[in-house]
C-alpha positions as a printed NumPy array, in Angstrom:
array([[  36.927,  -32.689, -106.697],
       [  40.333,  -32.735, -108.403],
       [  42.091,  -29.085, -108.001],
       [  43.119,  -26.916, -111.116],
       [  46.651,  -28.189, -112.377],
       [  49.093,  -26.715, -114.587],
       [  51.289,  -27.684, -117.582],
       [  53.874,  -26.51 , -115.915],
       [  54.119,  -26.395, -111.976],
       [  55.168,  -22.626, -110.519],
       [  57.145,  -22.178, -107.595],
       [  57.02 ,  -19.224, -105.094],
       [  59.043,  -18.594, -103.078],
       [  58.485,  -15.97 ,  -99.939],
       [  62.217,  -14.76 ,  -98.674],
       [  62.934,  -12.682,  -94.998],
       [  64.457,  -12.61 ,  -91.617],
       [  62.758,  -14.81 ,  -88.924],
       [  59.636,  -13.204,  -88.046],
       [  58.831,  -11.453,  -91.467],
       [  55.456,  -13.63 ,  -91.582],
       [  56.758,  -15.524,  -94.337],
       [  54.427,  -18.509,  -93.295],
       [  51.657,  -16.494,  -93.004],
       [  52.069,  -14.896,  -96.015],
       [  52.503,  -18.812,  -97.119],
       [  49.516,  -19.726,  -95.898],
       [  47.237,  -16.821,  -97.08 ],
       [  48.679,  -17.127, -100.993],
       [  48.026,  -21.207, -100.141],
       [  44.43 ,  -20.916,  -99.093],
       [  43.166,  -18.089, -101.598],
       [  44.961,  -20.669, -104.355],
       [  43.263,  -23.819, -102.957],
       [  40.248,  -21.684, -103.105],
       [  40.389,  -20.739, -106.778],
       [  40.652,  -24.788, -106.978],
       [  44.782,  -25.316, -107.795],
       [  46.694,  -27.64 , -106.026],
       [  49.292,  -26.34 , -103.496],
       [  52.229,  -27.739, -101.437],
       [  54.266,  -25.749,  -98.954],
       [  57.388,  -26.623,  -97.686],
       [  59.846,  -24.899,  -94.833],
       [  63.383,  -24.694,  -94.504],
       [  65.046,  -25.894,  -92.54 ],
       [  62.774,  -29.08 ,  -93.508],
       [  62.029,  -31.614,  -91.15 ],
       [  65.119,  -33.585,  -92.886],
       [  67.92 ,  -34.816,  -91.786],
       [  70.073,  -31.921,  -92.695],
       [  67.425,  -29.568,  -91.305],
       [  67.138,  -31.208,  -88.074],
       [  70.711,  -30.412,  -87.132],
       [  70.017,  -26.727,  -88.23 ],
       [  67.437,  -26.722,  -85.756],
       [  69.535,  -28.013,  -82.978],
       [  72.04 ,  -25.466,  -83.549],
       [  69.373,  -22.529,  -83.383],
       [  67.468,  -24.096,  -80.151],
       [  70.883,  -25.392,  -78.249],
       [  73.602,  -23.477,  -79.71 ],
       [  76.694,  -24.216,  -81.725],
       [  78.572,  -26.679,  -79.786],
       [  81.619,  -26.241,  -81.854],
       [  80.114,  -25.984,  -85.499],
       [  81.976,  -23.529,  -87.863],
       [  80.057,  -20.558,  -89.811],
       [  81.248,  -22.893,  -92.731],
       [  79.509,  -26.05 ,  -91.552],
       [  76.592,  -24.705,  -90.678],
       [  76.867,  -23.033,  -94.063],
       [  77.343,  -26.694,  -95.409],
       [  73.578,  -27.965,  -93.754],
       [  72.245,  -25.321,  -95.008],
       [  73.298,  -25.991,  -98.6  ],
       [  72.869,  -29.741,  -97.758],
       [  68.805,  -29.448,  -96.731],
       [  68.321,  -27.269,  -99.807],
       [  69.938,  -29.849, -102.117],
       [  67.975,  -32.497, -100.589],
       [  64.28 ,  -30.336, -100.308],
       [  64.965,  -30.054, -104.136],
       [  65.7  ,  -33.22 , -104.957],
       [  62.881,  -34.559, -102.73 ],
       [  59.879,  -32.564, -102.69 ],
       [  60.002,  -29.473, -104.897],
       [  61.415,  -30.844, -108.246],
       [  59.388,  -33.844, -107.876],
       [  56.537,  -31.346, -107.159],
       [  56.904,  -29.335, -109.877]])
């Protein structure tokens, strides 16, 4: 069976410190939607991405050296490329 689609694809977005449950709350709003038949993608950032990956490395091993502005910069960098990669394409 072929889920529910839109005219126009809507994006949510759920926003909060670490720990908030955004990816619960994710996952509850993705299952009750699946249920009602729509199709649903979920991303995370930092993504999996280059640019995210290096995020991560700084979070699990520290900043070795990185400025508040470069870390600033991967930040903006994984957005830019979760954008252009997966949620305007998904959209």
């Amino acid at each position: 069976m072929m889920g529910k689609q839109l005219k126009k694809g809507v994006l949510i977005a759920f926003e909060g410190i670490d720990g908030a449950g955004k990816t619960t709350q994710a996952i509850l709003v993705r299952n009750w939607l699946t249920d009602k038949g729509y199709d649903v993608i979920v991303f995370k950032e930092p993504t999996k991405g280059s640019w995210g990956q290096k995020i991560r490395e700084i979070v699990n091993y520290g900043r070795h050296g990185i400025s508040p502005r470069d870390e600033l910069e991967l930040f903006v960098n994984d957005r830019k490329e979760n954008v252009e990669q997966n949620i305007r394409p998904a959209l």
